[in-house]
Short mmCIF file of C-alpha atoms in Angstrom, two decimals:
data_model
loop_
_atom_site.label_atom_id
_atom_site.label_comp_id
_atom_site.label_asym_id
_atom_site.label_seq_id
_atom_site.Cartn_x
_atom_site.Cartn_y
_atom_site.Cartn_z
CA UNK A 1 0.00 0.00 0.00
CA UNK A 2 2.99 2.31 0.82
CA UNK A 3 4.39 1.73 -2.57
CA UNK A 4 0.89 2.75 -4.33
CA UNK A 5 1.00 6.02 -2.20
CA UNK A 6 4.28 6.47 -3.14
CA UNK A 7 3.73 6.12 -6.80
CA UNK A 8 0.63 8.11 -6.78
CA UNK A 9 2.22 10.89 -5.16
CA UNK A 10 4.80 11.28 -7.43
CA UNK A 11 1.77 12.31 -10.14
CA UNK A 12 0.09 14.47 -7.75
CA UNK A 13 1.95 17.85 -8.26
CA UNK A 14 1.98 17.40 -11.81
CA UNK A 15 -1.70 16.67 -12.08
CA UNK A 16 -2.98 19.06 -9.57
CA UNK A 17 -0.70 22.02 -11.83
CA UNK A 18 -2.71 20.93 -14.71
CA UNK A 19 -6.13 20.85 -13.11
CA UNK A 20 -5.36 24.52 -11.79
CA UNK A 21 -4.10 25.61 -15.45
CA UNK A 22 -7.30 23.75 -16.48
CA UNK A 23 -9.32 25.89 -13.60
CA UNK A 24 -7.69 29.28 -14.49
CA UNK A 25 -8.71 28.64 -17.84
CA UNK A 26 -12.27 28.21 -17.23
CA UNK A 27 -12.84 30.66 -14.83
CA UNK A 28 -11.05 33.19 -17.38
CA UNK A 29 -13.40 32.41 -19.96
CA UNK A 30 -10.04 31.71 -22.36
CA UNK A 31 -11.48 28.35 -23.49
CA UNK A 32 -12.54 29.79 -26.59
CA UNK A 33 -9.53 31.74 -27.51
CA UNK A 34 -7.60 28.83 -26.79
CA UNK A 35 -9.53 26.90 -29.49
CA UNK A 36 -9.38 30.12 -32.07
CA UNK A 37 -5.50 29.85 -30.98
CA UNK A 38 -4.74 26.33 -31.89
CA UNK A 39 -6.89 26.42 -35.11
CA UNK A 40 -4.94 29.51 -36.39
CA UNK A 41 -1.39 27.93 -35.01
CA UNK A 42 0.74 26.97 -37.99
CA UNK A 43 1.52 22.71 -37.45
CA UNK A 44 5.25 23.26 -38.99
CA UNK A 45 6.09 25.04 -35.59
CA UNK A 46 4.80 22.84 -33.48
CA UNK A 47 6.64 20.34 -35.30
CA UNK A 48 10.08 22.83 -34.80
CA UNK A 49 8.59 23.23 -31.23
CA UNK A 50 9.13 19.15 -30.76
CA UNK A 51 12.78 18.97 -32.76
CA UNK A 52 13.86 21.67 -30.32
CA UNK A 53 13.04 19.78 -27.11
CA UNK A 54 14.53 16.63 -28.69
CA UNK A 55 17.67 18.23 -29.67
CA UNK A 56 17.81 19.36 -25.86
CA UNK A 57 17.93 15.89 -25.26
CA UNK A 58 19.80 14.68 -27.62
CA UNK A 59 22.89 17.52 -26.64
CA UNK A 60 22.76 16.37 -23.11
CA UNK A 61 23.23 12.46 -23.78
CA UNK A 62 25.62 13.73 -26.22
CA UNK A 63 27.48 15.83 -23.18
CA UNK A 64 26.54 12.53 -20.82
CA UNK A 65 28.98 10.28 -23.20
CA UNK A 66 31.56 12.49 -24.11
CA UNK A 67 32.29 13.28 -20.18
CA UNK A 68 31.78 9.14 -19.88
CA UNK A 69 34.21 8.47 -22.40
CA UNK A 70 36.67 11.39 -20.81
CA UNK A 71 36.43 9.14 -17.83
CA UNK A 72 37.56 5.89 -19.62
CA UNK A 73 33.98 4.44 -19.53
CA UNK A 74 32.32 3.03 -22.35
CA UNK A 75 28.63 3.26 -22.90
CA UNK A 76 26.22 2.66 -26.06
CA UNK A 77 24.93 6.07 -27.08
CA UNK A 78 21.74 4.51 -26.88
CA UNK A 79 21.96 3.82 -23.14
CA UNK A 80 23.20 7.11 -22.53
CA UNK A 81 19.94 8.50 -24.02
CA UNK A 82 18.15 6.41 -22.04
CA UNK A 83 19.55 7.53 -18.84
CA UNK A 84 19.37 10.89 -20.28
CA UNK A 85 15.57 10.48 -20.75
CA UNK A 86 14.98 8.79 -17.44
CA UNK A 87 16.50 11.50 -15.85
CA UNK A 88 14.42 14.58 -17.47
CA UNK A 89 11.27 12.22 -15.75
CA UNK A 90 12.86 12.22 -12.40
CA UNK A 91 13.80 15.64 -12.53
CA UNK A 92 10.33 16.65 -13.05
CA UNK A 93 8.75 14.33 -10.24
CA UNK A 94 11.19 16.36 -7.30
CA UNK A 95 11.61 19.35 -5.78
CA UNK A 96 14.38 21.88 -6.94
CA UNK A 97 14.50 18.92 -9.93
CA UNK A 98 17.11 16.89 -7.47
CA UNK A 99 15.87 13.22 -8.41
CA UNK A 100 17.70 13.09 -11.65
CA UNK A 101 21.34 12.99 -10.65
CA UNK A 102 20.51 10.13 -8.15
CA UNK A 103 18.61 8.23 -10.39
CA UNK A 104 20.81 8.05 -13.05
CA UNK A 105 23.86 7.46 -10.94
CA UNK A 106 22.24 4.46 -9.83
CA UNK A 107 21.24 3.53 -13.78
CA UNK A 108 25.10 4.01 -14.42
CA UNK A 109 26.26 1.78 -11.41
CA UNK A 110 23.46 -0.86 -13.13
CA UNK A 111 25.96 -0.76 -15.51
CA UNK A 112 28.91 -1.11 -14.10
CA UNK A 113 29.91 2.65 -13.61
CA UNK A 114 31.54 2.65 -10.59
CA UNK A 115 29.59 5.15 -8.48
CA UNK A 116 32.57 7.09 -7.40
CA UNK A 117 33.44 7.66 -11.63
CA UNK A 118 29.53 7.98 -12.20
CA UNK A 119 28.95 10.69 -9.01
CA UNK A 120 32.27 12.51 -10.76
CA UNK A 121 30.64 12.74 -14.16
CA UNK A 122 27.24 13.90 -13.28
CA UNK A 123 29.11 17.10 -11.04
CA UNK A 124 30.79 17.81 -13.72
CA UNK A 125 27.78 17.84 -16.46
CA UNK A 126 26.12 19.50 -13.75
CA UNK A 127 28.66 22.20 -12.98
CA UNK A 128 29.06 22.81 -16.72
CA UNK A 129 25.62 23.26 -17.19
CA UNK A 130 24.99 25.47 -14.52
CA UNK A 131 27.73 27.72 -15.65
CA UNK A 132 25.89 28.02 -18.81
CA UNK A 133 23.17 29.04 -17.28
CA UNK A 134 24.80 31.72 -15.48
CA UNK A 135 26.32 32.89 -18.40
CA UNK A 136 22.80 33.32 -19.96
CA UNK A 137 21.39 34.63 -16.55
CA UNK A 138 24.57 37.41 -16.64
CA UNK A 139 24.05 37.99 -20.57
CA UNK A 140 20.30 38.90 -19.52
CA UNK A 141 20.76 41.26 -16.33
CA UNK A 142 23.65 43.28 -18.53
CA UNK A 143 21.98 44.27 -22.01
CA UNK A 144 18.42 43.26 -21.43
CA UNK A 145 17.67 44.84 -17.93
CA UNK A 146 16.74 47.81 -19.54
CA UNK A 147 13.68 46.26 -22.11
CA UNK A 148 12.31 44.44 -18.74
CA UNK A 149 12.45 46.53 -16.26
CA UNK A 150 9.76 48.84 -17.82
CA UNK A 151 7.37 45.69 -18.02
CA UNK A 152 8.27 43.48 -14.88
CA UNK A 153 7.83 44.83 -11.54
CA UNK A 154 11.14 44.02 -9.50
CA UNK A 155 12.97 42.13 -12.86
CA UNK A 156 16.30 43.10 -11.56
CA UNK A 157 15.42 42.04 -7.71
CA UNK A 158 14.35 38.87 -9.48
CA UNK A 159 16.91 37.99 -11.63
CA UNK A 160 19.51 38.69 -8.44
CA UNK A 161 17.70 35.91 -6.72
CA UNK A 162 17.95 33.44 -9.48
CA UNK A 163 21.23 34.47 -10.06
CA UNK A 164 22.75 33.89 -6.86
CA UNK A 165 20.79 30.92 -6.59
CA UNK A 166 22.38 29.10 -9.70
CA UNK A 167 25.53 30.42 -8.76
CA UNK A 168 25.40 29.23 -5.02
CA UNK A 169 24.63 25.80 -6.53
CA UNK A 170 27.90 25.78 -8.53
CA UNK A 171 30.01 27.17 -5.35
CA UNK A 172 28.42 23.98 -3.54
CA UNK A 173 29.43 21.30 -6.21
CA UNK A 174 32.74 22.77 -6.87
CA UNK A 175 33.34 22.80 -2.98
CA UNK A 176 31.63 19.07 -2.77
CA UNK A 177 34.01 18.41 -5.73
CA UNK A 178 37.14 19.64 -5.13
CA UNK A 179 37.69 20.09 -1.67
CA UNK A 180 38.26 16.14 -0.59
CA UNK A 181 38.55 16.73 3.33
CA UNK A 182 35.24 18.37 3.39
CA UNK A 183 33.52 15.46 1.60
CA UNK A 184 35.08 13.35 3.57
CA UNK A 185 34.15 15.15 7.42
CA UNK A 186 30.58 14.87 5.78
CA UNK A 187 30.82 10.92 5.54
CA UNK A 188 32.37 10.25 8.49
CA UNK A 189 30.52 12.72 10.80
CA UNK A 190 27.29 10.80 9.33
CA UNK A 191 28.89 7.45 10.05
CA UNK A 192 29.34 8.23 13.70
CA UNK A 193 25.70 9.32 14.15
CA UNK A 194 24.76 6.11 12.09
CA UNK A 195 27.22 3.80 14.29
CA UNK A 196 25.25 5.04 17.57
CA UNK A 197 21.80 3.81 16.15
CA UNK A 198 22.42 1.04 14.29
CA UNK A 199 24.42 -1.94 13.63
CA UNK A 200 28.12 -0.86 14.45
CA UNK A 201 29.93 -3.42 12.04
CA UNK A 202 27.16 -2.73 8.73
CA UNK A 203 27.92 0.99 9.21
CA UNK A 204 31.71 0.65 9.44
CA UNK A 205 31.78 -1.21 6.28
CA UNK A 206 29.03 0.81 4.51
CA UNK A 207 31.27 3.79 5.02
CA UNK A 208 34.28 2.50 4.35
CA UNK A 209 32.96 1.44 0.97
CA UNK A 210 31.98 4.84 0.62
CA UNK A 211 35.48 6.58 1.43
CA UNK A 212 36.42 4.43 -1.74
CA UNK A 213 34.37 5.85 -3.58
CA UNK A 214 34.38 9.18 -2.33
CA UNK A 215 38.66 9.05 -3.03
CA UNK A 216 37.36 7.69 -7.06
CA UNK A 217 35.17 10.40 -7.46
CA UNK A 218 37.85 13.23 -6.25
CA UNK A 219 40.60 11.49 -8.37
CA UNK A 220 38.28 11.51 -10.86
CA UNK A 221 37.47 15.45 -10.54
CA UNK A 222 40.93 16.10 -10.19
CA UNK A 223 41.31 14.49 -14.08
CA UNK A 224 40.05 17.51 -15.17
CA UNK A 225 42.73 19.69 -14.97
CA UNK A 226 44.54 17.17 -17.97
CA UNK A 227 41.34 17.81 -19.75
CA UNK A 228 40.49 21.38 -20.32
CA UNK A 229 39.80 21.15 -23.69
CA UNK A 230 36.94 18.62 -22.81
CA UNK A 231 35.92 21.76 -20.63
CA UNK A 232 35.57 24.04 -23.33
CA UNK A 233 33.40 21.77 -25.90
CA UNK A 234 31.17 20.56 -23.08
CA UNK A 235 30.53 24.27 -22.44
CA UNK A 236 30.05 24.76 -26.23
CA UNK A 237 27.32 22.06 -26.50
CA UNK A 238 25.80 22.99 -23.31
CA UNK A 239 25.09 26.73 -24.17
CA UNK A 240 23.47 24.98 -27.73
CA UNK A 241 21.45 23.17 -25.42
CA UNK A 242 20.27 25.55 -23.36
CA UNK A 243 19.69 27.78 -26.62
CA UNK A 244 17.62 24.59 -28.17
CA UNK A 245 15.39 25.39 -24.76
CA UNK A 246 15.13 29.23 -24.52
CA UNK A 247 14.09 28.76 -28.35
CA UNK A 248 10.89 27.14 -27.88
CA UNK A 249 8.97 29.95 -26.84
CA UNK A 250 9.79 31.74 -30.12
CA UNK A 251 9.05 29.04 -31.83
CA UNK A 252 5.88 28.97 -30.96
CA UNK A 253 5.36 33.20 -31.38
CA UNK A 254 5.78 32.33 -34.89
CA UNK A 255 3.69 29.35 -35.05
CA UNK A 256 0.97 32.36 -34.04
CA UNK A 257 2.31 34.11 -37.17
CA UNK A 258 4.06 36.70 -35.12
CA UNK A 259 7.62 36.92 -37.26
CA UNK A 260 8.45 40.06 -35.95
CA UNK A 261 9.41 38.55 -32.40
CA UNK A 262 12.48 39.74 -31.44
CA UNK A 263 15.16 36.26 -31.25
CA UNK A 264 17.19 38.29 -28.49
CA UNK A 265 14.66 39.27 -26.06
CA UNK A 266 12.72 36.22 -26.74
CA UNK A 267 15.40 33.74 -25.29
CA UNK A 268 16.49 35.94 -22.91
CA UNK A 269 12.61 36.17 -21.00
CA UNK A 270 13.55 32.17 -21.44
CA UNK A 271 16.36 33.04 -19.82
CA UNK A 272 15.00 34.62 -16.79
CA UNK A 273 12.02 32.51 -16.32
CA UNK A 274 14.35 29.84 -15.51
CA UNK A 275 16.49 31.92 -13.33
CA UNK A 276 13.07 32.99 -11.37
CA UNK A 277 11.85 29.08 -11.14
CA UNK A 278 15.16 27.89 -9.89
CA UNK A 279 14.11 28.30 -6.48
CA UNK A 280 10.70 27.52 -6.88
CA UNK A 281 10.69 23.95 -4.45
CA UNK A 282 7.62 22.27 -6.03
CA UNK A 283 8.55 19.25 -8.31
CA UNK A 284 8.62 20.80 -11.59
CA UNK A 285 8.46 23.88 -10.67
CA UNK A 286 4.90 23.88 -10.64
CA UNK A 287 2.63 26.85 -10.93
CA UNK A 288 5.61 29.13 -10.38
CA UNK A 289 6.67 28.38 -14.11
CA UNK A 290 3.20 29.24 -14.79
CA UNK A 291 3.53 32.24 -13.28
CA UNK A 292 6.86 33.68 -14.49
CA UNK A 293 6.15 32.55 -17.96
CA UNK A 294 2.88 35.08 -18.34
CA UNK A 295 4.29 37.72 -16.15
CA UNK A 296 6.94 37.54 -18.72
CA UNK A 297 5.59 36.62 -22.06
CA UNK A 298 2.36 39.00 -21.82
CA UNK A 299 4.81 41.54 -22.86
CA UNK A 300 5.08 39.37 -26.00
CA UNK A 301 2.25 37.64 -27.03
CA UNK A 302 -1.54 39.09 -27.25
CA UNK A 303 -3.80 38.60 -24.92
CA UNK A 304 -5.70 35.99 -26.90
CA UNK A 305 -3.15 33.87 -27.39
CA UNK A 306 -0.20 34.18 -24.26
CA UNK A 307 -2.28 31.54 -22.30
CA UNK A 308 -2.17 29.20 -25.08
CA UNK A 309 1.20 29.94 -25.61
CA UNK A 310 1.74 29.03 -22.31
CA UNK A 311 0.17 25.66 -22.40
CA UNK A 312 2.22 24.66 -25.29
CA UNK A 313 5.33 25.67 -23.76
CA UNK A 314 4.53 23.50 -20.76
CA UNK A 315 3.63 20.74 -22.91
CA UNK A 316 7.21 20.86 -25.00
CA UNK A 317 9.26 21.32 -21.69
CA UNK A 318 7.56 19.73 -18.95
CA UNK A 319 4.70 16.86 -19.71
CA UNK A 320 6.73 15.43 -22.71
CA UNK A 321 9.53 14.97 -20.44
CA UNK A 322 7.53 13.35 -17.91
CA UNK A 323 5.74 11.08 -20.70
CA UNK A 324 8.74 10.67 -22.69
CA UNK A 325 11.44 9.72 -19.88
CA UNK A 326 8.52 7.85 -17.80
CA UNK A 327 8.23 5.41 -20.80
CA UNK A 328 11.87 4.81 -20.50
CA UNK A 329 12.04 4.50 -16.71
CA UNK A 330 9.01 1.80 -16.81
CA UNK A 331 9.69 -0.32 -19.78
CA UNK A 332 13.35 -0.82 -18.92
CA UNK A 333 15.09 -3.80 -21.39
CA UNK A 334 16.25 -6.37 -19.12
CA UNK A 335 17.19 -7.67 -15.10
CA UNK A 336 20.45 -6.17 -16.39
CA UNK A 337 19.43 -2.98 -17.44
CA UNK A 338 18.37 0.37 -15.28
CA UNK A 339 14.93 0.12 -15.31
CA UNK A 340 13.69 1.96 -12.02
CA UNK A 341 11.35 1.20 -9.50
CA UNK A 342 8.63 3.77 -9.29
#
């Protein structure tokens, strides 16, 4: 019974953010527009809309094997897709998206990724990546502070926020990752609490198999430093991938005919609304995406149509994800494989 609650929770947020979408939409008497909206949309864009989110996904597996193969593991691009995949789905089910790292670590150890080499290689795709973003978040605040300031009440306040969040989140992995005494007071502080509660012997060896792989995974950081170049075109591909993302909102302006959208401020409101929904806690962000995508994109899209807009951006970057990746996570291919208990 635990396990049904368990897996039925897991849907909740998402369903309940629909069913309030679905309520807000009622109440606002925007059903009909939304049905003028998606009659008058242009299908070649939504089709652009869906290449977009799968070349997001396709980057990061991309990123995923290249930092794999860095680390003298070999995986199938195929699996690395899949754990790709698997982890958009767990990302979405968790607050501050923080079940995706874990899950696929585990789908890596599955297959024989040490989890000291696997731990090592998600940091780093994870540092990278939020370096990106920060370099978007910075590239907004400088040259496009003074478009949005005029149309969103406290932009700059906001952007600070989500700025210093993303960029607290790197200091913390770089300090997990680099900085091998602190890791290890954090292992073997928990150990001693553990060793007072529980069995004595387990725990020793529990974290003594952990100091392994704790020592791996630094060893494995400290690689880097031979491999800067590896640095430089995971960055590359990451800022493609985050551009893939920020693009889908324009995408979908000129599905609605509207060619005049402006590519620049149109991926940097992308920008920001991720900043703002960084440190939104609710598993996918929910309703606070919502939110920051028509405070922002009312400035952009007509009245008519922004709510619509908005649906279809959720769909593309959220509920595909969650179909998409929650295929991959159920079907699995064999005891060998990753596949995940929900």
């Amino acid at each position: 019974m635990l396990k049904n609650l368990k897996r039925t929770t897991k849907w909740l947020v998402p369903l309940i953010s629909f069913l309030i979408i679905g309520s807000v939409i009622v109440v606002k008497g925007e059903l009909n527009n939304i049905i003028e909206a998606v009659q008058d949309i242009r299908p070649i864009f939504l089709f652009l809309g869906l290449m977009l989110i799968g070349a997001y996904w396709l980057f990061e597996a991309i990123i995923l094997q290249r930092l794999l193969h860095h680390a003298k593991e070999r995986l199938s691009f195929w699996k690395t897709l899949k754990i790709t995949l698997a982890g958009q789905f767990f990302n979405g089910i968790t607050p501050f998206a923080s079940g995706g790292q874990p899950a696929q670590l585990y789908m890596l150890h599955r297959l024989n990724v040490p989890l000291g080499t696997g731990a090592s290689v998600l940091t780093k795709k994870f540092i990278i990546y939020q370096v990106a973003l920060v370099i978007y978040s910075f590239i907004v605040l400088i040259f496009e502070t003074k478009f949005f300031l005029g149309q969103i009440p406290n932009f700059v306040y906001l952007g600070i926020l989500g700025f210093a969040v993303n960029f607290a989140v790197i200091g913390s992995l770089i300090l997990i990752g680099y900085n091998y005494r602190f890791t290890k007071g954090i292992v073997i502080g928990m150990s001693r609490f553990l060793k007072k509660h529980f069995n004595y012997k387990k725990v020793n060896r529990t974290s003594l198999k952990f100091l392994r792989q704790i020592n791996l995974f630094h060893q494995q950081m400290e690689e880097n430093h031979s491999g800067v170049l590896t640095w430089v075109v995971i960055g590359f591909l990451s800022m493609l991938q985050l551009t893939f993302f920020f693009s889908i909102p324009l995408v979908i302006g000129y599905g609605f005919h509207m060619t005049h959208l402006s590519i620049f401020y149109m991926i940097g409101a992308a920008a920001f609304v991720s900043m703002v929904t960084a440190f939104i806690p609710l598993p996918g962000a929910a309703i606070g995406a919502e939110g920051s995508f028509y405070l922002v994109y009312q400035i952009f899209f007509p009245s008519k149509i922004v709510i619509t807009a908005l649906l279809l951006w959720r769909l593309f970057t959220y509920y595909l994800p969650l179909i998409v990746g929650g295929t991959v996570v159920m079907i699995g291919d064999d005891k060998s494989d990753y596949q995940v208990d929900l």
